[in-house]
């Protein structure tokens, strides 16, 4: 599992203590050494849209010039220095995941508007990953700490899950029986992969590929489920259609098994993330129709609450391995502990 898709508050809070215990993280908060302003590269005046944060402290986002006309993707190093990410002949690129050492995976377009899977090295130089013979385009969605990358290769409407080794060589993952397409969206450090398979009539189901590329279905109802994250234990977070309640529910799948509904989860609930200690973050629908952000640990569901005196919260869809979640409460950066209680992050 690689850290992906962080909000601005999450990126800043991630500089607290990506490692260590929750107590150590709170000590860092009390010391006030948690926030760092990330500077734009030369020629640019502002930064925005930070989306990725590595466990090593690298962050990925965008910078703009004073007119808001020129934009570039950048990676900030743990010490705060900035590196621009290069393209493949076009300005469009989409960094999707980052390894602990700062290597990035995603996709970028060439001058002919074709999209290709790429990785970016420490200098920000892109490396185009090969497509299978005859395929025209590809996307990369995740990378592990061995620099194995996963995603999809496409030839018009022909779309299949693929894996690239650390040298950029591509292989197809096993095609699920009866599927008309597949995609791979996540990989852990053991080489286990999650994604989905497509069938007729718009039906799709979550699948797991083991480290050898063999596929297994994950759904309670075989045709309807979705996997969003996998940790280094092989535990998967997502959602599944539960035929006993005729509803979609937050669900997890251990390495051995198919999805199982999370204890106490409501109809229309889902999981967003699982950390390496099998702590989950997701949403739970209340009786009044509104949804709460919740975490599960040891089958205990806890609602994340606003900072006292505030009402409007936004929680980033990720936990760190200490079990802390970050986001904002009434617009100010905040952090949530294991009991769902929030406190503001220091401003400097």
mmCIF file of C-alpha atoms in Angstrom:
data_model
loop_
_atom_site.group_PDB
_atom_site.id
_atom_site.type_symbol
_atom_site.label_atom_id
_atom_site.label_comp_id
_atom_site.label_asym_id
_atom_site.label_seq_id
_atom_site.Cartn_x
_atom_site.Cartn_y
_atom_site.Cartn_z
ATOM 1 C CA UNK A 1 0.000 0.000 0.000
ATOM 2 C CA UNK A 2 1.420 3.345 -1.050
ATOM 3 C CA UNK A 3 0.087 6.625 0.279
ATOM 4 C CA UNK A 4 -1.993 8.391 -2.360
ATOM 5 C CA UNK A 5 -4.417 11.257 -2.951
ATOM 6 C CA UNK A 6 -3.843 13.463 0.074
ATOM 7 C CA UNK A 7 -5.515 16.808 0.685
ATOM 8 C CA UNK A 8 -3.573 19.954 1.564
ATOM 9 C CA UNK A 9 -4.232 19.492 5.267
ATOM 10 C CA UNK A 10 -3.275 15.841 5.025
ATOM 11 C CA UNK A 11 -0.008 16.698 3.336
ATOM 12 C CA UNK A 12 0.938 19.158 6.037
ATOM 13 C CA UNK A 13 -0.136 16.819 8.792
ATOM 14 C CA UNK A 14 1.748 13.962 7.189
ATOM 15 C CA UNK A 15 4.926 15.820 8.088
ATOM 16 C CA UNK A 16 4.047 15.236 11.768
ATOM 17 C CA UNK A 17 5.272 11.718 12.128
ATOM 18 C CA UNK A 18 4.589 9.322 9.277
ATOM 19 C CA UNK A 19 6.046 6.631 11.504
ATOM 20 C CA UNK A 20 5.863 5.900 15.217
ATOM 21 C CA UNK A 21 3.031 5.602 17.677
ATOM 22 C CA UNK A 22 0.019 7.841 18.099
ATOM 23 C CA UNK A 23 1.530 9.045 21.359
ATOM 24 C CA UNK A 24 4.735 10.036 19.593
ATOM 25 C CA UNK A 25 2.711 11.875 16.963
ATOM 26 C CA UNK A 26 0.780 13.783 19.640
ATOM 27 C CA UNK A 27 4.081 14.707 21.291
ATOM 28 C CA UNK A 28 5.170 16.161 17.966
ATOM 29 C CA UNK A 29 1.953 18.161 17.831
ATOM 30 C CA UNK A 30 2.514 19.596 21.287
ATOM 31 C CA UNK A 31 6.027 20.602 20.261
ATOM 32 C CA UNK A 32 4.487 22.509 17.361
ATOM 33 C CA UNK A 33 6.879 21.052 14.768
ATOM 34 C CA UNK A 34 4.274 19.865 12.350
ATOM 35 C CA UNK A 35 3.644 22.367 9.574
ATOM 36 C CA UNK A 36 5.977 23.350 6.744
ATOM 37 C CA UNK A 37 5.225 25.784 3.956
ATOM 38 C CA UNK A 38 6.058 24.177 0.624
ATOM 39 C CA UNK A 39 7.665 26.656 -1.767
ATOM 40 C CA UNK A 40 7.124 26.828 -5.567
ATOM 41 C CA UNK A 41 10.028 26.342 -8.013
ATOM 42 C CA UNK A 42 11.715 29.303 -9.720
ATOM 43 C CA UNK A 43 9.361 31.139 -12.053
ATOM 44 C CA UNK A 44 6.235 30.113 -10.139
ATOM 45 C CA UNK A 45 4.542 31.990 -7.326
ATOM 46 C CA UNK A 46 1.960 29.705 -5.741
ATOM 47 C CA UNK A 47 1.366 26.068 -4.863
ATOM 48 C CA UNK A 48 -1.896 24.143 -4.786
ATOM 49 C CA UNK A 49 -3.587 20.768 -5.203
ATOM 50 C CA UNK A 50 -1.162 18.621 -3.177
ATOM 51 C CA UNK A 51 -2.275 15.047 -3.709
ATOM 52 C CA UNK A 52 0.485 12.608 -2.769
ATOM 53 C CA UNK A 53 2.567 12.071 0.356
ATOM 54 C CA UNK A 54 5.140 9.320 0.821
ATOM 55 C CA UNK A 55 6.000 7.635 4.093
ATOM 56 C CA UNK A 56 9.464 9.123 3.564
ATOM 57 C CA UNK A 57 8.101 12.685 3.698
ATOM 58 C CA UNK A 58 7.991 13.514 -0.043
ATOM 59 C CA UNK A 59 4.951 15.416 -1.289
ATOM 60 C CA UNK A 60 3.576 15.900 -4.805
ATOM 61 C CA UNK A 61 1.393 18.751 -5.973
ATOM 62 C CA UNK A 62 1.240 21.643 -8.413
ATOM 63 C CA UNK A 63 2.674 25.130 -8.783
ATOM 64 C CA UNK A 64 1.338 28.079 -10.797
ATOM 65 C CA UNK A 65 2.709 31.354 -12.082
ATOM 66 C CA UNK A 66 1.429 34.753 -10.977
ATOM 67 C CA UNK A 67 -1.154 34.922 -13.788
ATOM 68 C CA UNK A 68 -2.455 31.428 -13.146
ATOM 69 C CA UNK A 69 -1.702 30.554 -16.774
ATOM 70 C CA UNK A 70 1.281 28.220 -16.385
ATOM 71 C CA UNK A 71 1.098 25.125 -14.199
ATOM 72 C CA UNK A 72 3.583 22.407 -13.400
ATOM 73 C CA UNK A 73 3.607 19.259 -11.263
ATOM 74 C CA UNK A 74 6.277 19.198 -8.593
ATOM 75 C CA UNK A 75 7.667 16.953 -5.875
ATOM 76 C CA UNK A 76 8.879 18.405 -2.588
ATOM 77 C CA UNK A 77 11.706 16.565 -0.856
ATOM 78 C CA UNK A 78 11.570 15.854 2.919
ATOM 79 C CA UNK A 79 13.808 18.873 3.543
ATOM 80 C CA UNK A 80 11.517 21.182 1.549
ATOM 81 C CA UNK A 81 13.438 21.510 -1.737
ATOM 82 C CA UNK A 82 11.354 21.225 -4.893
ATOM 83 C CA UNK A 83 11.752 19.250 -8.141
ATOM 84 C CA UNK A 84 9.675 19.793 -11.288
ATOM 85 C CA UNK A 85 8.262 16.687 -12.960
ATOM 86 C CA UNK A 86 9.010 16.349 -16.654
ATOM 87 C CA UNK A 87 6.495 15.335 -19.320
ATOM 88 C CA UNK A 88 6.474 13.128 -22.411
ATOM 89 C CA UNK A 89 6.140 15.924 -24.938
ATOM 90 C CA UNK A 90 2.901 17.385 -23.592
ATOM 91 C CA UNK A 91 2.112 19.321 -20.429
ATOM 92 C CA UNK A 92 -0.603 16.892 -19.322
ATOM 93 C CA UNK A 93 0.372 14.370 -16.648
ATOM 94 C CA UNK A 94 -1.305 12.638 -13.730
ATOM 95 C CA UNK A 95 0.923 11.430 -10.870
ATOM 96 C CA UNK A 96 -1.063 8.723 -9.043
ATOM 97 C CA UNK A 97 1.134 7.101 -6.366
ATOM 98 C CA UNK A 98 4.487 7.529 -4.659
ATOM 99 C CA UNK A 99 6.888 5.057 -3.087
ATOM 100 C CA UNK A 100 8.666 5.697 0.198
ATOM 101 C CA UNK A 101 11.853 6.792 -1.613
ATOM 102 C CA UNK A 102 9.969 9.355 -3.720
ATOM 103 C CA UNK A 103 9.681 7.456 -7.018
ATOM 104 C CA UNK A 104 6.308 8.363 -8.558
ATOM 105 C CA UNK A 105 4.007 6.369 -10.844
ATOM 106 C CA UNK A 106 1.245 7.738 -13.037
ATOM 107 C CA UNK A 107 0.604 8.589 -16.645
ATOM 108 C CA UNK A 108 1.352 11.386 -19.099
ATOM 109 C CA UNK A 109 0.485 12.249 -22.677
ATOM 110 C CA UNK A 110 2.781 12.509 -25.657
ATOM 111 C CA UNK A 111 2.567 15.160 -28.372
ATOM 112 C CA UNK A 112 0.104 12.968 -30.322
ATOM 113 C CA UNK A 113 -2.296 13.006 -27.317
ATOM 114 C CA UNK A 114 -1.729 9.340 -26.515
ATOM 115 C CA UNK A 115 -1.547 8.482 -22.789
ATOM 116 C CA UNK A 116 1.230 6.269 -21.444
ATOM 117 C CA UNK A 117 2.181 4.883 -18.036
ATOM 118 C CA UNK A 118 5.290 6.497 -16.568
ATOM 119 C CA UNK A 119 7.443 6.626 -13.474
ATOM 120 C CA UNK A 120 9.365 9.691 -12.318
ATOM 121 C CA UNK A 121 12.801 9.287 -10.681
ATOM 122 C CA UNK A 122 14.529 11.427 -8.047
ATOM 123 C CA UNK A 123 15.390 14.107 -10.617
ATOM 124 C CA UNK A 124 11.783 14.332 -11.864
ATOM 125 C CA UNK A 125 12.681 12.683 -15.182
ATOM 126 C CA UNK A 126 9.843 10.551 -16.604
ATOM 127 C CA UNK A 127 10.383 7.008 -17.836
ATOM 128 C CA UNK A 128 7.743 5.714 -20.210
ATOM 129 C CA UNK A 129 6.657 2.176 -19.352
ATOM 130 C CA UNK A 130 6.153 -0.195 -22.269
ATOM 131 C CA UNK A 131 2.763 -1.300 -23.526
ATOM 132 C CA UNK A 132 2.036 -4.923 -24.462
ATOM 133 C CA UNK A 133 2.577 -5.636 -28.167
ATOM 134 C CA UNK A 134 -0.200 -4.047 -30.206
ATOM 135 C CA UNK A 135 -1.606 -1.897 -27.395
ATOM 136 C CA UNK A 136 -1.617 1.868 -27.927
ATOM 137 C CA UNK A 137 -2.030 3.404 -24.455
ATOM 138 C CA UNK A 138 -1.637 2.612 -20.778
ATOM 139 C CA UNK A 139 -2.278 4.010 -17.290
ATOM 140 C CA UNK A 140 -0.361 3.382 -14.058
ATOM 141 C CA UNK A 141 -2.276 3.665 -10.787
ATOM 142 C CA UNK A 142 0.050 2.383 -8.051
ATOM 143 C CA UNK A 143 3.658 1.505 -7.262
ATOM 144 C CA UNK A 144 5.159 -0.428 -4.352
ATOM 145 C CA UNK A 145 8.480 0.017 -2.602
ATOM 146 C CA UNK A 146 10.126 -2.502 -4.929
ATOM 147 C CA UNK A 147 9.121 -0.189 -7.807
ATOM 148 C CA UNK A 148 6.662 -2.700 -9.270
ATOM 149 C CA UNK A 149 3.859 -0.727 -10.926
ATOM 150 C CA UNK A 150 0.291 -1.740 -11.809
ATOM 151 C CA UNK A 151 -2.420 -0.314 -14.027
ATOM 152 C CA UNK A 152 -4.095 -0.977 -17.360
ATOM 153 C CA UNK A 153 -3.226 -1.303 -21.031
ATOM 154 C CA UNK A 154 -5.767 -0.283 -23.649
ATOM 155 C CA UNK A 155 -6.471 -0.827 -27.315
ATOM 156 C CA UNK A 156 -9.632 1.154 -27.994
ATOM 157 C CA UNK A 157 -12.299 -0.679 -25.932
ATOM 158 C CA UNK A 158 -9.959 -3.567 -25.071
ATOM 159 C CA UNK A 159 -8.804 -2.807 -21.495
ATOM 160 C CA UNK A 160 -6.813 -5.234 -19.297
ATOM 161 C CA UNK A 161 -4.886 -5.153 -16.039
ATOM 162 C CA UNK A 162 -1.107 -5.191 -16.315
ATOM 163 C CA UNK A 163 1.970 -5.157 -14.107
ATOM 164 C CA UNK A 164 5.333 -3.578 -14.846
ATOM 165 C CA UNK A 165 8.534 -4.819 -13.164
ATOM 166 C CA UNK A 166 11.043 -2.336 -11.778
ATOM 167 C CA UNK A 167 12.734 -2.160 -15.209
ATOM 168 C CA UNK A 168 9.479 -1.197 -16.913
ATOM 169 C CA UNK A 169 8.754 -4.537 -18.603
ATOM 170 C CA UNK A 170 5.039 -5.299 -18.836
ATOM 171 C CA UNK A 171 3.003 -8.487 -18.338
ATOM 172 C CA UNK A 172 -0.750 -9.092 -18.333
ATOM 173 C CA UNK A 173 -2.355 -10.199 -15.090
ATOM 174 C CA UNK A 174 -4.543 -13.289 -15.313
ATOM 175 C CA UNK A 175 -7.854 -12.482 -16.990
ATOM 176 C CA UNK A 176 -10.880 -13.365 -14.827
ATOM 177 C CA UNK A 177 -13.070 -16.009 -16.416
ATOM 178 C CA UNK A 178 -15.936 -14.486 -18.379
ATOM 179 C CA UNK A 179 -14.652 -10.904 -17.996
ATOM 180 C CA UNK A 180 -14.651 -8.455 -20.888
ATOM 181 C CA UNK A 181 -12.034 -6.252 -19.243
ATOM 182 C CA UNK A 182 -10.050 -5.680 -16.060
ATOM 183 C CA UNK A 183 -8.047 -3.007 -14.264
ATOM 184 C CA UNK A 184 -5.439 -2.984 -11.490
ATOM 185 C CA UNK A 185 -5.488 -0.119 -8.985
ATOM 186 C CA UNK A 186 -3.293 -1.085 -6.017
ATOM 187 C CA UNK A 187 -0.268 -3.173 -5.052
ATOM 188 C CA UNK A 188 1.390 -3.883 -1.702
ATOM 189 C CA UNK A 189 5.023 -4.592 -0.901
ATOM 190 C CA UNK A 190 4.421 -8.351 -1.192
ATOM 191 C CA UNK A 191 3.298 -7.930 -4.795
ATOM 192 C CA UNK A 192 -0.399 -8.624 -4.114
ATOM 193 C CA UNK A 193 -2.645 -6.566 -6.387
ATOM 194 C CA UNK A 194 -6.248 -5.344 -6.237
ATOM 195 C CA UNK A 195 -8.519 -4.124 -8.972
ATOM 196 C CA UNK A 196 -11.682 -5.061 -10.776
ATOM 197 C CA UNK A 197 -13.150 -7.139 -13.579
ATOM 198 C CA UNK A 198 -15.907 -6.025 -15.971
ATOM 199 C CA UNK A 199 -18.712 -8.193 -17.261
ATOM 200 C CA UNK A 200 -21.699 -7.583 -19.512
ATOM 201 C CA UNK A 201 -24.613 -5.329 -18.552
ATOM 202 C CA UNK A 202 -22.281 -2.965 -16.687
ATOM 203 C CA UNK A 203 -21.603 -5.379 -13.823
ATOM 204 C CA UNK A 204 -18.214 -5.394 -12.163
ATOM 205 C CA UNK A 205 -16.525 -7.070 -9.231
ATOM 206 C CA UNK A 206 -13.427 -6.614 -7.113
ATOM 207 C CA UNK A 207 -10.559 -9.034 -7.601
ATOM 208 C CA UNK A 208 -7.243 -9.823 -5.979
ATOM 209 C CA UNK A 209 -4.189 -11.062 -7.843
ATOM 210 C CA UNK A 210 -1.561 -12.899 -5.793
ATOM 211 C CA UNK A 211 2.141 -12.220 -6.258
ATOM 212 C CA UNK A 212 2.270 -14.672 -9.185
ATOM 213 C CA UNK A 213 -0.582 -12.885 -10.991
ATOM 214 C CA UNK A 214 -3.319 -15.462 -10.292
ATOM 215 C CA UNK A 215 -6.778 -13.947 -9.828
ATOM 216 C CA UNK A 216 -9.456 -14.455 -7.164
ATOM 217 C CA UNK A 217 -12.935 -12.875 -6.870
ATOM 218 C CA UNK A 218 -13.701 -10.959 -3.661
ATOM 219 C CA UNK A 219 -17.436 -10.281 -3.659
ATOM 220 C CA UNK A 220 -20.050 -11.670 -1.287
ATOM 221 C CA UNK A 221 -22.318 -11.485 -4.334
ATOM 222 C CA UNK A 222 -19.786 -12.470 -7.035
ATOM 223 C CA UNK A 223 -20.869 -9.742 -9.447
ATOM 224 C CA UNK A 224 -20.886 -6.644 -7.246
ATOM 225 C CA UNK A 225 -18.030 -5.346 -5.103
ATOM 226 C CA UNK A 226 -15.247 -2.763 -5.145
ATOM 227 C CA UNK A 227 -11.718 -2.771 -3.691
ATOM 228 C CA UNK A 228 -9.998 0.532 -2.891
ATOM 229 C CA UNK A 229 -6.928 -0.300 -0.803
ATOM 230 C CA UNK A 230 -4.640 -3.174 0.216
ATOM 231 C CA UNK A 231 -2.094 -3.154 3.043
ATOM 232 C CA UNK A 232 1.106 -5.117 3.522
ATOM 233 C CA UNK A 233 -0.779 -7.797 5.473
ATOM 234 C CA UNK A 234 -2.867 -8.464 2.381
ATOM 235 C CA UNK A 235 -6.018 -6.997 3.958
ATOM 236 C CA UNK A 236 -8.304 -5.253 1.465
ATOM 237 C CA UNK A 237 -10.719 -2.382 2.138
ATOM 238 C CA UNK A 238 -13.733 -1.583 0.000
ATOM 239 C CA UNK A 239 -17.441 -2.265 -0.300
ATOM 240 C CA UNK A 240 -19.638 -5.186 -1.318
ATOM 241 C CA UNK A 241 -23.271 -5.807 -2.113
ATOM 242 C CA UNK A 242 -24.773 -7.780 0.774
ATOM 243 C CA UNK A 243 -27.650 -9.928 -0.531
ATOM 244 C CA UNK A 244 -28.950 -10.528 3.007
ATOM 245 C CA UNK A 245 -29.759 -6.812 3.409
ATOM 246 C CA UNK A 246 -30.035 -5.942 -0.313
ATOM 247 C CA UNK A 247 -27.595 -3.039 0.154
ATOM 248 C CA UNK A 248 -24.009 -1.958 -0.383
ATOM 249 C CA UNK A 249 -21.940 -2.148 2.806
ATOM 250 C CA UNK A 250 -18.426 -1.319 3.979
ATOM 251 C CA UNK A 251 -16.449 -4.546 3.735
ATOM 252 C CA UNK A 252 -12.979 -6.001 4.235
ATOM 253 C CA UNK A 253 -11.262 -9.083 2.866
ATOM 254 C CA UNK A 254 -8.397 -10.827 4.637
ATOM 255 C CA UNK A 255 -5.719 -12.505 2.538
ATOM 256 C CA UNK A 256 -7.502 -15.836 2.815
ATOM 257 C CA UNK A 257 -11.034 -14.769 2.149
ATOM 258 C CA UNK A 258 -13.748 -12.889 0.272
ATOM 259 C CA UNK A 259 -15.287 -9.633 1.534
ATOM 260 C CA UNK A 260 -16.971 -9.579 4.931
ATOM 261 C CA UNK A 261 -19.273 -6.758 6.015
ATOM 262 C CA UNK A 262 -17.802 -4.438 8.677
ATOM 263 C CA UNK A 263 -19.455 -4.736 12.109
ATOM 264 C CA UNK A 264 -22.081 -2.039 12.655
ATOM 265 C CA UNK A 265 -21.870 -0.727 9.104
ATOM 266 C CA UNK A 266 -24.999 0.767 7.578
ATOM 267 C CA UNK A 267 -26.504 0.505 4.133
ATOM 268 C CA UNK A 268 -24.566 2.701 1.664
ATOM 269 C CA UNK A 269 -21.440 2.640 3.858
ATOM 270 C CA UNK A 270 -17.963 2.148 2.407
ATOM 271 C CA UNK A 271 -14.285 1.906 3.342
ATOM 272 C CA UNK A 272 -11.664 4.293 1.941
ATOM 273 C CA UNK A 273 -8.433 3.063 3.488
ATOM 274 C CA UNK A 274 -6.728 0.413 5.615
ATOM 275 C CA UNK A 275 -3.373 0.973 7.310
ATOM 276 C CA UNK A 276 -0.747 -1.685 7.985
ATOM 277 C CA UNK A 277 -2.266 -2.434 11.412
ATOM 278 C CA UNK A 278 -5.692 -3.302 9.936
ATOM 279 C CA UNK A 279 -7.292 -0.051 11.107
ATOM 280 C CA UNK A 280 -9.918 1.117 8.594
ATOM 281 C CA UNK A 281 -11.332 4.509 7.617
ATOM 282 C CA UNK A 282 -14.678 4.877 5.900
ATOM 283 C CA UNK A 283 -18.138 6.396 5.919
ATOM 284 C CA UNK A 284 -21.328 5.311 7.707
ATOM 285 C CA UNK A 285 -24.841 6.478 6.865
ATOM 286 C CA UNK A 286 -26.952 7.681 9.791
ATOM 287 C CA UNK A 287 -30.693 7.207 10.226
ATOM 288 C CA UNK A 288 -31.270 10.842 9.191
ATOM 289 C CA UNK A 289 -29.619 10.182 5.816
ATOM 290 C CA UNK A 290 -26.387 12.076 6.515
ATOM 291 C CA UNK A 291 -23.050 10.262 6.611
ATOM 292 C CA UNK A 292 -20.283 10.277 9.216
ATOM 293 C CA UNK A 293 -16.586 9.579 8.733
ATOM 294 C CA UNK A 294 -15.748 6.571 10.900
ATOM 295 C CA UNK A 295 -12.829 4.308 11.761
ATOM 296 C CA UNK A 296 -12.851 0.630 12.669
ATOM 297 C CA UNK A 297 -10.239 -0.976 14.891
ATOM 298 C CA UNK A 298 -10.637 -4.475 16.330
ATOM 299 C CA UNK A 299 -14.265 -4.438 15.081
ATOM 300 C CA UNK A 300 -15.029 -1.254 17.070
ATOM 301 C CA UNK A 301 -16.576 1.541 15.023
ATOM 302 C CA UNK A 302 -15.819 5.115 16.130
ATOM 303 C CA UNK A 303 -17.346 8.272 14.620
ATOM 304 C CA UNK A 304 -14.878 11.102 13.911
ATOM 305 C CA UNK A 305 -16.148 14.260 15.629
ATOM 306 C CA UNK A 306 -15.464 17.962 14.931
ATOM 307 C CA UNK A 307 -13.057 19.963 17.044
ATOM 308 C CA UNK A 308 -15.116 21.265 19.997
ATOM 309 C CA UNK A 309 -16.836 24.498 19.005
ATOM 310 C CA UNK A 310 -16.841 23.681 15.279
ATOM 311 C CA UNK A 311 -19.303 21.862 13.061
ATOM 312 C CA UNK A 312 -18.007 21.492 9.508
ATOM 313 C CA UNK A 313 -15.406 18.735 9.069
ATOM 314 C CA UNK A 314 -13.577 17.290 6.093
ATOM 315 C CA UNK A 315 -11.420 14.219 6.687
ATOM 316 C CA UNK A 316 -8.833 13.020 4.171
ATOM 317 C CA UNK A 317 -9.606 9.436 3.080
ATOM 318 C CA UNK A 318 -6.466 7.963 4.640
ATOM 319 C CA UNK A 319 -4.955 6.902 7.956
ATOM 320 C CA UNK A 320 -1.293 6.667 8.806
ATOM 321 C CA UNK A 321 0.126 3.584 10.503
ATOM 322 C CA UNK A 322 -0.314 5.252 13.889
ATOM 323 C CA UNK A 323 -4.060 5.254 13.208
ATOM 324 C CA UNK A 324 -4.306 9.046 12.969
ATOM 325 C CA UNK A 325 -6.517 10.773 10.399
ATOM 326 C CA UNK A 326 -6.138 14.348 9.195
ATOM 327 C CA UNK A 327 -8.318 16.936 7.500
ATOM 328 C CA UNK A 328 -10.020 20.158 8.540
ATOM 329 C CA UNK A 329 -12.636 21.347 11.007
ATOM 330 C CA UNK A 330 -14.305 24.660 10.086
ATOM 331 C CA UNK A 331 -11.523 25.175 7.553
ATOM 332 C CA UNK A 332 -8.576 24.721 9.928
ATOM 333 C CA UNK A 333 -6.191 21.763 9.690
ATOM 334 C CA UNK A 334 -7.079 19.133 12.263
ATOM 335 C CA UNK A 335 -6.068 15.644 13.373
ATOM 336 C CA UNK A 336 -8.240 12.811 14.739
ATOM 337 C CA UNK A 337 -7.111 10.257 17.325
ATOM 338 C CA UNK A 338 -8.164 6.633 17.897
ATOM 339 C CA UNK A 339 -11.248 7.712 19.883
ATOM 340 C CA UNK A 340 -12.479 9.993 17.079
ATOM 341 C CA UNK A 341 -11.567 13.194 18.935
ATOM 342 C CA UNK A 342 -10.149 16.074 16.904
ATOM 343 C CA UNK A 343 -7.682 18.844 17.693
ATOM 344 C CA UNK A 344 -6.357 21.680 15.576
ATOM 345 C CA UNK A 345 -2.888 21.438 14.083
ATOM 346 C CA UNK A 346 -0.569 24.312 15.036
ATOM 347 C CA UNK A 347 -0.284 26.958 12.354
ATOM 348 C CA UNK A 348 3.489 27.105 12.508
#
